[in-house]
CSV table of C-alpha atoms and ligand atoms in Angstrom, one decimal:
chain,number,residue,atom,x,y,z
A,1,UNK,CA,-50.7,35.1,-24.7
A,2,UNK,CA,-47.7,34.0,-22.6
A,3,UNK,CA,-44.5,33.7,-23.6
A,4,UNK,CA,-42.6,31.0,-22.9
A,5,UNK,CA,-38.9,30.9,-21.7
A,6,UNK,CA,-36.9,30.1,-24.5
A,7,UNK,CA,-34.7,26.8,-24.3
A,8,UNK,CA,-32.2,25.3,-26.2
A,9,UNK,CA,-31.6,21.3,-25.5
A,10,UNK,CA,-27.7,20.0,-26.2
A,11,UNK,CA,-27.6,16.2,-27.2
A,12,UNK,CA,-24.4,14.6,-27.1
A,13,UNK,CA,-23.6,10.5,-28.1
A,14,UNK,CA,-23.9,8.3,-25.4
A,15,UNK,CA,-22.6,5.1,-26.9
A,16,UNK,CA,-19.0,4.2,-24.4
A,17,UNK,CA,-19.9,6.8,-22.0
A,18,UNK,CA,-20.3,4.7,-18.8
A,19,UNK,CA,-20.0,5.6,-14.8
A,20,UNK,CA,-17.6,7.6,-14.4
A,21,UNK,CA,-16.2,8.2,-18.0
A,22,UNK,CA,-20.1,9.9,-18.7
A,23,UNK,CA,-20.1,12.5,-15.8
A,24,UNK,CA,-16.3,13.5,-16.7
A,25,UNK,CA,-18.0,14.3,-20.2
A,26,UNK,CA,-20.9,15.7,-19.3
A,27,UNK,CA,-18.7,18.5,-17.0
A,28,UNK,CA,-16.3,19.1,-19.5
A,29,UNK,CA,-19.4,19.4,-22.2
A,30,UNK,CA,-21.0,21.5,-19.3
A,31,UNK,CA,-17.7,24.0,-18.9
A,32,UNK,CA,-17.1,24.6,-22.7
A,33,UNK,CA,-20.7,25.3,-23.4
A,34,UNK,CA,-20.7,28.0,-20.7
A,35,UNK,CA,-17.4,29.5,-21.7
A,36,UNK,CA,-18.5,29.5,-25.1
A,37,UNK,CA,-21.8,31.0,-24.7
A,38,UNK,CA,-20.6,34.0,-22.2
A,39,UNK,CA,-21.2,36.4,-25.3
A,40,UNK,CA,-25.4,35.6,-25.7
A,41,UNK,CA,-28.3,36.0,-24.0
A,42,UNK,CA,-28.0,32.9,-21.7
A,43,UNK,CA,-29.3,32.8,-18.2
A,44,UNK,CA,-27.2,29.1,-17.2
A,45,UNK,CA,-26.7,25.4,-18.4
A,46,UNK,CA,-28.0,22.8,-16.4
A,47,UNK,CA,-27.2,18.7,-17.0
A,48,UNK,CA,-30.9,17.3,-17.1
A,49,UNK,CA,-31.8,13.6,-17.5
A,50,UNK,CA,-29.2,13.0,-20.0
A,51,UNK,CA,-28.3,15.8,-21.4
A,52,UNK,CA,-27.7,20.0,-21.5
A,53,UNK,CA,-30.1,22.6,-21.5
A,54,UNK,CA,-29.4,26.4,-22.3
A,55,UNK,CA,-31.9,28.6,-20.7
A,56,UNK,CA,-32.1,31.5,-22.5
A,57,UNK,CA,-32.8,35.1,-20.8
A,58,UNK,CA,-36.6,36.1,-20.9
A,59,UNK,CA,-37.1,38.0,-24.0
A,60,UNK,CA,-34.6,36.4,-26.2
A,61,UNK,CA,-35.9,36.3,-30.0
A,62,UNK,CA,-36.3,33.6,-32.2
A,63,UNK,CA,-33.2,35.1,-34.0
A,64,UNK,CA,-31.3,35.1,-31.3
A,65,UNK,CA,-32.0,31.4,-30.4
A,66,UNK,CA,-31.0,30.3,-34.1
A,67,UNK,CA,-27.6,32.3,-33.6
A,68,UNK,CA,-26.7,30.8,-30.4
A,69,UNK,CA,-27.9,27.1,-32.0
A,70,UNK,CA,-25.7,27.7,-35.0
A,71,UNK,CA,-22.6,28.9,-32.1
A,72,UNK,CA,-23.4,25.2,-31.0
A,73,UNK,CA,-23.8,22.7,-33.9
A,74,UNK,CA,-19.8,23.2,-34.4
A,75,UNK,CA,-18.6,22.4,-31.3
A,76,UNK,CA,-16.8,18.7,-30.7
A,77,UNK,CA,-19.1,16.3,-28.1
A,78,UNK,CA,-22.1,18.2,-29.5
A,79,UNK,CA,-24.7,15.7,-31.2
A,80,UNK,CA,-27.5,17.8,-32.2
A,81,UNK,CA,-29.1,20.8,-30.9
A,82,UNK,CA,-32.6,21.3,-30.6
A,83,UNK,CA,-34.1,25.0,-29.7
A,84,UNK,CA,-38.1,25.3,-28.3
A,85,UNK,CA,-39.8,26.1,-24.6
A,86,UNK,CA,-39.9,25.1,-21.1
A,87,UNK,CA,-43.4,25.8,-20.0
A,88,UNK,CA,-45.5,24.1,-16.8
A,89,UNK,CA,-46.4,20.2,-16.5
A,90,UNK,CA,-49.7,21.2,-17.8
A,91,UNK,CA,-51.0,19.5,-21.0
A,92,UNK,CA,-52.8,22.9,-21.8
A,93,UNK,CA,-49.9,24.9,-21.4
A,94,UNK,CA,-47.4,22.1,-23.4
A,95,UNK,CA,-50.3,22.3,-26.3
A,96,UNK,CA,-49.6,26.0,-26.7
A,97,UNK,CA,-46.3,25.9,-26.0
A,98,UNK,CA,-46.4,22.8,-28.9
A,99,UNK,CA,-47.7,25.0,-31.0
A,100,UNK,CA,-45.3,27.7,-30.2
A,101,UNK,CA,-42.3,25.3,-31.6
A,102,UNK,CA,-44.2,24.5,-34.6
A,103,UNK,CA,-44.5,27.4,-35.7
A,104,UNK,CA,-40.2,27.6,-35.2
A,105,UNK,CA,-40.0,24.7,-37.2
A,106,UNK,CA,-40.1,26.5,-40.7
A,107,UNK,CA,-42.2,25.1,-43.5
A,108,UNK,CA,-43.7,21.7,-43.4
A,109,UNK,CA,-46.5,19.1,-44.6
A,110,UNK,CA,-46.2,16.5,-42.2
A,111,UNK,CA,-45.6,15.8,-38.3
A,112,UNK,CA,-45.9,13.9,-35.6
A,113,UNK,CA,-45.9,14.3,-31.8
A,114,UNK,CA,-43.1,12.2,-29.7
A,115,UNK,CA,-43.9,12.6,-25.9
A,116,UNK,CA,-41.8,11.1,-23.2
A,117,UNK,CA,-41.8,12.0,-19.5
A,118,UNK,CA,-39.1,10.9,-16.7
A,119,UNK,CA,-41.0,11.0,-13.7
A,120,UNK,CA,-43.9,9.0,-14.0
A,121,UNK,CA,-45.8,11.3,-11.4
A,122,UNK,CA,-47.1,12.7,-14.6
A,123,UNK,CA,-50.3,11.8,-14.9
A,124,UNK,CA,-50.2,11.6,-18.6
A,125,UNK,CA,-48.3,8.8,-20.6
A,126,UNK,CA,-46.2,9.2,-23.3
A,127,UNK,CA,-49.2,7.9,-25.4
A,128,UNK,CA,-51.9,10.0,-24.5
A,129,UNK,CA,-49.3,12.9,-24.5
A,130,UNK,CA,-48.7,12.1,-28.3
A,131,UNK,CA,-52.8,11.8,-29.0
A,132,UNK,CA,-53.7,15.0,-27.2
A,133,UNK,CA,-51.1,17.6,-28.4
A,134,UNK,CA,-51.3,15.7,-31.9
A,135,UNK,CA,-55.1,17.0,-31.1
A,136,UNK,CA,-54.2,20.3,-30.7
A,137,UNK,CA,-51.7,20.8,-33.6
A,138,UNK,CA,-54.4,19.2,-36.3
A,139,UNK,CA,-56.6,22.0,-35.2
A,140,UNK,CA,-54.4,24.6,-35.6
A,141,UNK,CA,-53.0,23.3,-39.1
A,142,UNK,CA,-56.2,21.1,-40.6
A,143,UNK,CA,-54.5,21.3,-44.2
A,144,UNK,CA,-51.6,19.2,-42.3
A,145,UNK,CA,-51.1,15.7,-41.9
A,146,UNK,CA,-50.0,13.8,-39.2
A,147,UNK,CA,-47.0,10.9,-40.3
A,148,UNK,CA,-45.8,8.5,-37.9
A,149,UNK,CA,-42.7,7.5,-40.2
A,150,UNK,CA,-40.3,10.4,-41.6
A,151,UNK,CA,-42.6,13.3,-41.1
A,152,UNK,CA,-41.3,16.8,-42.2
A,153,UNK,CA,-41.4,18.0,-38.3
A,154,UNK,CA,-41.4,16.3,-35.0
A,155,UNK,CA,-42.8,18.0,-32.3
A,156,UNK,CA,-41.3,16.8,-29.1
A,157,UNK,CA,-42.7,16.9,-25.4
A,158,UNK,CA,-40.1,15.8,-22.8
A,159,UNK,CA,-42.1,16.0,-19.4
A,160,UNK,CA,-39.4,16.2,-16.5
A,161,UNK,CA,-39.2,16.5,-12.9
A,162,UNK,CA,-40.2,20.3,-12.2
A,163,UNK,CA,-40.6,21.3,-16.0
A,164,UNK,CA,-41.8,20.3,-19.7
A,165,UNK,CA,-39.5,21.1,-22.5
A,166,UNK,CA,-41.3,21.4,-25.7
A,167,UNK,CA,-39.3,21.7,-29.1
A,168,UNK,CA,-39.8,21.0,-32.7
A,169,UNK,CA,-36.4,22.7,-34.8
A,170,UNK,CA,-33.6,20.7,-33.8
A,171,UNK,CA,-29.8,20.4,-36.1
A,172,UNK,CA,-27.4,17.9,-35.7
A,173,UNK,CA,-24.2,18.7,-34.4
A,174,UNK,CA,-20.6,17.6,-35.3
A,175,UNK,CA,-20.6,14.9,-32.7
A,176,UNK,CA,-17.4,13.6,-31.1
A,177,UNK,CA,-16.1,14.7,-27.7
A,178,UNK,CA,-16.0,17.5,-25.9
A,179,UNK,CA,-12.3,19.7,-26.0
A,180,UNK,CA,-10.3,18.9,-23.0
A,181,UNK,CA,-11.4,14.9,-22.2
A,182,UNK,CA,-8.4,13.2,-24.4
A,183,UNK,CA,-4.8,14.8,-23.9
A,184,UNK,CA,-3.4,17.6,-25.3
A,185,UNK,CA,-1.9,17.4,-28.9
A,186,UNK,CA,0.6,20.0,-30.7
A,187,UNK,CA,-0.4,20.9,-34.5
A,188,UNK,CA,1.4,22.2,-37.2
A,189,UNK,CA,-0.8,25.2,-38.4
A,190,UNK,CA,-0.6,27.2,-41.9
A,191,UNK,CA,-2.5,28.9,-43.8
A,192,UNK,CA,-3.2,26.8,-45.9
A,193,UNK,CA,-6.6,24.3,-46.4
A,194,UNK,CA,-5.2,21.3,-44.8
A,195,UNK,CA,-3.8,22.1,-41.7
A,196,UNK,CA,-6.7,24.1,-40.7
A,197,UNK,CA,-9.0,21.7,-40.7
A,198,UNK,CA,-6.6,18.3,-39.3
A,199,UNK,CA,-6.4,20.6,-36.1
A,200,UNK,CA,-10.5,20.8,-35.7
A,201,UNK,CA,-11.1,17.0,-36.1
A,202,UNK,CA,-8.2,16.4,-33.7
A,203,UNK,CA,-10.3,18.4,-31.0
A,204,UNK,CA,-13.7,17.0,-32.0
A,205,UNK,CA,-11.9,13.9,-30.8
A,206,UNK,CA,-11.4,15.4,-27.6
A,207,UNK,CA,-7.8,16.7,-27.3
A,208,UNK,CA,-7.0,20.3,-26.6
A,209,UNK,CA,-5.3,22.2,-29.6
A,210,UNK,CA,-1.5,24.1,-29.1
A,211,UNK,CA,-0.6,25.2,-32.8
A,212,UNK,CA,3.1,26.1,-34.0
A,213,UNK,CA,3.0,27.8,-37.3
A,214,UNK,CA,6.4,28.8,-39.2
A,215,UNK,CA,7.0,31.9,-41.0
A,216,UNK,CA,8.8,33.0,-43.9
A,217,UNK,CA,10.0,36.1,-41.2
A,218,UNK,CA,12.2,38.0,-41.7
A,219,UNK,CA,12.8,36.9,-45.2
A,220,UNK,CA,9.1,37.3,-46.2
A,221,UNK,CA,6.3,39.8,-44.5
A,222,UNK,CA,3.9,38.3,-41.6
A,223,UNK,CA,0.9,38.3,-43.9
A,224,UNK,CA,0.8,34.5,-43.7
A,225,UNK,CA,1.3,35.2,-39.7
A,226,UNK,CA,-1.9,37.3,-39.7
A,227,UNK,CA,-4.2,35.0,-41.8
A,228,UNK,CA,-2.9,32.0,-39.6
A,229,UNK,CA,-4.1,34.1,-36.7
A,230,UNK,CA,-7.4,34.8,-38.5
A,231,UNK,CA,-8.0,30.9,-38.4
A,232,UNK,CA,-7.4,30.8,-35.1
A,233,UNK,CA,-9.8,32.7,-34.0
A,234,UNK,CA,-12.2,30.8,-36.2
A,235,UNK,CA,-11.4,28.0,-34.4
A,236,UNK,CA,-11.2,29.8,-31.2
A,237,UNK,CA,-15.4,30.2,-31.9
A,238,UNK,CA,-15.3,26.4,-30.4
A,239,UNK,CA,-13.0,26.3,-28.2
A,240,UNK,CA,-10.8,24.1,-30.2
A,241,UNK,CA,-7.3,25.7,-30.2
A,242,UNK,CA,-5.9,27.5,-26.9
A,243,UNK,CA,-2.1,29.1,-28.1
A,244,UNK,CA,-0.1,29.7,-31.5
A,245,UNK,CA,3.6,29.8,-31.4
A,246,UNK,CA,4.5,31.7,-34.1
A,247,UNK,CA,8.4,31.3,-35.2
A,248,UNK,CA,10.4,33.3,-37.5
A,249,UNK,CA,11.7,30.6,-39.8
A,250,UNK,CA,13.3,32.5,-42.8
A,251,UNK,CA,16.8,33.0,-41.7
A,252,UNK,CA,17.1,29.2,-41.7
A,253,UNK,CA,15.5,28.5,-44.7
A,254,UNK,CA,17.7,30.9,-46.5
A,255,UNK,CA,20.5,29.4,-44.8
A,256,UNK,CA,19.5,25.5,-45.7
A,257,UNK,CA,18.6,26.6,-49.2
A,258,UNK,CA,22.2,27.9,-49.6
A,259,UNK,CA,24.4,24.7,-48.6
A,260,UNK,CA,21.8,22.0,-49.5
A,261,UNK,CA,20.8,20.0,-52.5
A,262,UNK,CA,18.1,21.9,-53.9
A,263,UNK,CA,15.9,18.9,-54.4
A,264,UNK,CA,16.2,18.1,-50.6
A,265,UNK,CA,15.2,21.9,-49.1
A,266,UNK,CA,11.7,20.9,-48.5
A,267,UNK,CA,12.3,17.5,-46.2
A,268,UNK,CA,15.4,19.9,-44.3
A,269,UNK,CA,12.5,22.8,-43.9
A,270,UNK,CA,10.4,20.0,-42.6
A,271,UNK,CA,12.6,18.4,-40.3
A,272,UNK,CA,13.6,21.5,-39.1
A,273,UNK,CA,10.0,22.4,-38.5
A,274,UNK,CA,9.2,18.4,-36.4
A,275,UNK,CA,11.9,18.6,-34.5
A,276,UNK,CA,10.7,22.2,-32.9
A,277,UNK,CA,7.5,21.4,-33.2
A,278,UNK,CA,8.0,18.6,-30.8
A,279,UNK,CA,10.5,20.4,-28.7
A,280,UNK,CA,7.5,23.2,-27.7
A,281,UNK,CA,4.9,19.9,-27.4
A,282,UNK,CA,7.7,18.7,-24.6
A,283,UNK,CA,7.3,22.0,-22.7
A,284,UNK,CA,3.1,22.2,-22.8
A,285,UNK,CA,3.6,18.4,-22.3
A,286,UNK,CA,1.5,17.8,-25.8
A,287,UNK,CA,1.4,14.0,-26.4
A,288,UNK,CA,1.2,14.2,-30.3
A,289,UNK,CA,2.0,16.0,-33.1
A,290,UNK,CA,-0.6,16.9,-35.5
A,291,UNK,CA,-0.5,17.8,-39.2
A,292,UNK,CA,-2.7,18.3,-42.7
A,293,UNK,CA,-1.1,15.6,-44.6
A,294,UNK,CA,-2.6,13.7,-47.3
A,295,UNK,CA,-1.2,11.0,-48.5
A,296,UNK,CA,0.6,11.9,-52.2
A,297,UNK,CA,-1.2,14.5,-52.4
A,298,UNK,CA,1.8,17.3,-53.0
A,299,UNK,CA,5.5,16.5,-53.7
A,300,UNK,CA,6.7,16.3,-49.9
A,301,UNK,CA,3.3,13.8,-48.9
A,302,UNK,CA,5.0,10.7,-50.3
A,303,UNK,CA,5.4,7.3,-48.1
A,304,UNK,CA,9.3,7.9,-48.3
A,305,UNK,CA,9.0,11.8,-47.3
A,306,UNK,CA,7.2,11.3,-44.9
A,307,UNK,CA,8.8,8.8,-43.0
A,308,UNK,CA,12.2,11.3,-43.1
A,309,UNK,CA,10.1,13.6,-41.2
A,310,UNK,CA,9.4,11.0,-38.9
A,311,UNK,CA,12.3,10.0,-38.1
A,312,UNK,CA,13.5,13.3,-36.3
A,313,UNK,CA,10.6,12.7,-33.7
A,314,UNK,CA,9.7,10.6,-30.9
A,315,UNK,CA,5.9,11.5,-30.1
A,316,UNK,CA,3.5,9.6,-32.5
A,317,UNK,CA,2.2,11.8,-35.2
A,318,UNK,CA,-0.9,12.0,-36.1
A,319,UNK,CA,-2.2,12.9,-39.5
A,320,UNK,CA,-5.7,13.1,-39.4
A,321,UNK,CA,-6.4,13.8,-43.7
A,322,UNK,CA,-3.9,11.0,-44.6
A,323,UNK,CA,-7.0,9.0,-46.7
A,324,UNK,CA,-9.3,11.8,-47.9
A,325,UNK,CA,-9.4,14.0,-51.0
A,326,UNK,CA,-8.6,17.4,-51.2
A,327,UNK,CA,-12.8,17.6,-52.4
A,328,UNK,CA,-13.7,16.1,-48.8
A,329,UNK,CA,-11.2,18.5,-46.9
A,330,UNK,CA,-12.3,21.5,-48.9
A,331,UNK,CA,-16.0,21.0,-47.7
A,332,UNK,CA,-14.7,20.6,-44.3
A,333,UNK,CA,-13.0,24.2,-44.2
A,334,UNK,CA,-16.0,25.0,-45.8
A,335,UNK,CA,-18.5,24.1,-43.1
A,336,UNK,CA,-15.3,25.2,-40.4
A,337,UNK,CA,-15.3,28.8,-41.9
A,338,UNK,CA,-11.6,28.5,-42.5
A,339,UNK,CA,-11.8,28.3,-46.0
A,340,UNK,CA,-11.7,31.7,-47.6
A,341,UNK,CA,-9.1,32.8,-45.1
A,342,UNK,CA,-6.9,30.0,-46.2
A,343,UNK,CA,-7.9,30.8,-50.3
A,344,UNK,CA,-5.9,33.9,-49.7
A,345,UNK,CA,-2.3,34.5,-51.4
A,346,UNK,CA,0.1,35.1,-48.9
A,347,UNK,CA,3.2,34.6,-49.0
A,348,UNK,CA,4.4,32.1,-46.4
A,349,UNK,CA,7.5,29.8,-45.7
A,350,UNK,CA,6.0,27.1,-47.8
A,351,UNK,CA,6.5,29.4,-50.9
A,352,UNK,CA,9.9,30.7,-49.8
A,353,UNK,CA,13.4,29.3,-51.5
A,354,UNK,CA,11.5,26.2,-53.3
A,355,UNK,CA,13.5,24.0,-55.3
A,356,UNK,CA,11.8,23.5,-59.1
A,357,UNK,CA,12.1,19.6,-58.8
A,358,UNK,CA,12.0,18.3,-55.0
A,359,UNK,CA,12.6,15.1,-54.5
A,360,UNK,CA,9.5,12.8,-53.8
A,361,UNK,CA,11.3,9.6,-52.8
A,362,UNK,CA,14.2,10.6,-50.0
A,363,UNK,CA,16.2,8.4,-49.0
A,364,UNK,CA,16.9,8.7,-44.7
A,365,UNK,CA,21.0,7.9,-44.9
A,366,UNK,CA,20.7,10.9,-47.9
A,367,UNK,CA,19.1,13.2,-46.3
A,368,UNK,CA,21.4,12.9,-43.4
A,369,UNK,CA,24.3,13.7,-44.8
A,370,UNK,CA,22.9,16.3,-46.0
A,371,UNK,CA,21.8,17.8,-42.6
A,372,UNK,CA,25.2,16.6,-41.1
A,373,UNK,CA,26.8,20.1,-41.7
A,374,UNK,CA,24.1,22.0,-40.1
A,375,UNK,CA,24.1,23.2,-35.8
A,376,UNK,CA,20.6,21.7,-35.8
A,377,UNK,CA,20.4,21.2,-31.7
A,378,UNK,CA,21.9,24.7,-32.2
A,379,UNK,CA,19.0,25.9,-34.1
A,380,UNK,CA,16.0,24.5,-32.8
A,381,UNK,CA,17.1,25.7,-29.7
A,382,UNK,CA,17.0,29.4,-31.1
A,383,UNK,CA,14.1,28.6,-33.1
A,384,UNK,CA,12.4,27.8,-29.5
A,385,UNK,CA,13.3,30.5,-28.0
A,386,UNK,CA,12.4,32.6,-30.7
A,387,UNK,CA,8.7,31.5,-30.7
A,388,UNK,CA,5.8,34.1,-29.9
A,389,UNK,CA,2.6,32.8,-27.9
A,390,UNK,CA,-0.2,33.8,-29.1
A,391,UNK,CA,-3.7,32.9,-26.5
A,392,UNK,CA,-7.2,32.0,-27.4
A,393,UNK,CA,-10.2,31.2,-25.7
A,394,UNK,CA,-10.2,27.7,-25.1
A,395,UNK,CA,-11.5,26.8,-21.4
A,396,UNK,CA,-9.5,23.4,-21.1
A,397,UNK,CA,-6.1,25.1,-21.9
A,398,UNK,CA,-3.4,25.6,-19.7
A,399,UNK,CA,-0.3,27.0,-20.7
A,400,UNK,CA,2.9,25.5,-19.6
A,401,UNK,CA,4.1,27.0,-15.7
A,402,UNK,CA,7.5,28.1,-17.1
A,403,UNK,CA,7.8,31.2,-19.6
B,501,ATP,P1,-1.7,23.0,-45.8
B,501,ATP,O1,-2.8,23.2,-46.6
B,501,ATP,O2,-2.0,22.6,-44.4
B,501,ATP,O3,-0.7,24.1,-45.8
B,501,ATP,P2,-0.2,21.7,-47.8
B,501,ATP,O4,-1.1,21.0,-48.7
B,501,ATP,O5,0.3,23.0,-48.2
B,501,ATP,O6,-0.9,21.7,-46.3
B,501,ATP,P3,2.6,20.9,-47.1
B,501,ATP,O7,3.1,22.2,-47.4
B,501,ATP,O8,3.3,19.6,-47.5
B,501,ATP,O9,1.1,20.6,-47.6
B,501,ATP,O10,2.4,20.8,-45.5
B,501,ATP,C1,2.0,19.6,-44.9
B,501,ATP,C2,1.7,19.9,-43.5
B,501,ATP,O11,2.9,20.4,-42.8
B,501,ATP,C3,0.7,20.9,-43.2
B,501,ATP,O12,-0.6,20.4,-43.3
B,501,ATP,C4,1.0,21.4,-41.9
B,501,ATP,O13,0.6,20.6,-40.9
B,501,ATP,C5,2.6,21.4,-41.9
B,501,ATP,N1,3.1,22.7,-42.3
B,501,ATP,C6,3.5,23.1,-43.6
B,501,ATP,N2,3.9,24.3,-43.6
B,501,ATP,C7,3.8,24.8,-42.3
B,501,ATP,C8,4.1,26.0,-41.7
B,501,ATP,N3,4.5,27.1,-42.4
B,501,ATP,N4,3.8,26.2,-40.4
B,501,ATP,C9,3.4,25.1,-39.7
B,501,ATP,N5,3.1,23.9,-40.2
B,501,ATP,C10,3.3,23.8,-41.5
B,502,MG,MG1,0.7,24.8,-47.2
């Protein structure tokens, strides 16, 4: 028996994606596929009629095949991924290769055959395609039935130019758009659930990730530092974040926690943390500000907290969790693989010099004069300075030319 070259098929949305707007995603798609897929067994990744197939070396296992379709499914601008055979424009050859992906498929009672072809210098139609590999499968499987409307499996024949791409086990994908085809945006990243998890559905909107994440240093260890890092390389898996500044932040705290209102410490820290936040998005030339914000969920996630953040800051910020529940943002880090890093006790800047009753409804003119005494240009200047890059693999990064 032959075997057939294994093939994985990458379907992406096509609703808005026009002219020129469609090949600009369909490169960038392309690019991040192949940077991301340097570590299996992939030969290359070609754009054909409509979407991106992986041809996998000769040899590869059905194992390996899975692997690589799971490294995909998470990846923003990927709809669904579908894994199965390219064989000869041969309808003997696509019935064994049809059986081939059945057999892929894992268990089942019912299927159906859905052939297409492109090129209509195949002399089979899509009709017959379906009634003669249908032909072929009931042969092979008499105890199964064939069902035309929500059948357990569908066995699909795609006959193209050169080729026929057979494939039955197919996943949907996270969707959006690819990393790298809408801006770049500058996230504020603990180790906590939230934040974690805002960063990834900014990129699987598109934008390419910079994170800043602030650390209890020197006034606490860098545990926080290295779990933060441990999330980034989660999300470095798909290409969705491509630097971590990581800035010492304790000497300020302490600092703020001894001249300020106790109930106040948390909107100075935050302040504090916006306004160098948006200084590093000026030098990587990030348009936004990202963050894990949920509305009331926690003291400092009030309507009037929130807008004394603001008001340190220029760029728009976006907030991407503001109307879900911590359930729904929990199943994302979940299905991210961010979670159990982020369940971890460390102890971060968020736990350091916390007042027992913050305030939850700040008033800006307060808060001000509370800050007045402090060198806060001063500060974040230092605070900038101080920051440490940390790179990832992400293929539409670039870091800033300066530094
Ligand atoms: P998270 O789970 O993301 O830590 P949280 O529920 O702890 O969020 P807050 O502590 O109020 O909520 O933080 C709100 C947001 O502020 C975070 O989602 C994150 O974007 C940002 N932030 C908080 N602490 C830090 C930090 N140490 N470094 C960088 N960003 C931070
Ligand atoms: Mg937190």
């Amino acid at each position: 028996m032959e075997a057939f070259q294994r093939i994985i098929l990458v379907h992406y949305h096509e609703i808005g994606l026009k002219g020129h707007n469609r090949s600009t995603f369909e490169k960038r798609l392309q690019k991040n596929l192949e940077a991301l897929l340097v570590l299996w067994p992939v030969v290359t990744v070609h754009r054909v009629a409509g979407r991106l197939v992986v041809f996998l070396k000769e040899g590869t296992s059905f194992e390996e095949a899975c692997a690589v379709t799971d490294a995909l499914v998470l990846t923003p601008g990927v709809a669904r991924v579908s894994c199965g055979f390219k064989c000869a424009r041969d309808m003997e050859v696509i019935g064994r290769a049809a059986l081939d992906a059945l057999a892929d498929a894992g268990p089942f009672e019912t299927f159906k055959v859905h052939g297409r072809r492109n090129h209509t210098d195949f002399p089979v139609d899509s009709m017959a395609i379906n009634r003669q590999i249908g032909e072929v499968l009931c042969l092979a499987h008499p105890d199964k039935r064939v069902r035309m409307k929500d059948p357990d499996v569908t066995v699909n024949v795609e006959v193209v130019q050169n080729a026929a791409y057979v494939y039955a086990r197919s996943v949907r994908g996270i969707g959006g758009l690819p990393v790298g085809s809408s801006g770049k945006a500058m996230c504020l990243l603990s180790s906590g659930i939230d934040s974690p998890v805002a960063l990834w559905r900014t990129a699987r909107r598109g934008a390419t990730c910079v994170a800043v994440t602030f650390s209890g240093r020197p006034q606490t260890s860098d545990a926080a530092e290295y779990l933060v890092d441990e999330i980034c390389q989660v999300l470095q898996k798909n290409g969705c974040v491509g630097r971590l500044y990581v800035v010492p932040f304790g000497d300020y705290q302490r600092e703020i926690s001894l001249m300020a209102p106790p109930a106040l410490r948390i909107i100075l820290y935050r302040r504090l943390m916006f306004r160098v936040a948006q200084a590093l998005a000026r030098k990587e030339r990030a348009g936004a500000l990202v963050t894990g914000e949920s509305l009331g969920q926690v003291a400092s996630q009030t309507m009037e907290n929130i807008a004394c953040t603001n008001a340190v800051v220029d760029l728009p910020v976006f907030r991407p969790l503001i109307g879900m529940d911590k359930l729904e943002i929990i199943g994302d880090a979940q299905r991210l693989g961010t979670f159990e890093i982020s369940s971890q006790d460390a102890p971060d800047c968020c736990t350091l010099f916390m007042p027992r009753s913050p305030e939850t409804h700040a008033k800006l003119s307060v808060v001000e004069e509370a800050e007045a005494q402090f060198p806060i240009d001063e500060w974040v200047e230092e605070l900038v300075a101080s920051a440490e890059p940390h790179d990832y693999a992400c293929p539409s990064y670039k870091p800033p030319k300066s530094r």
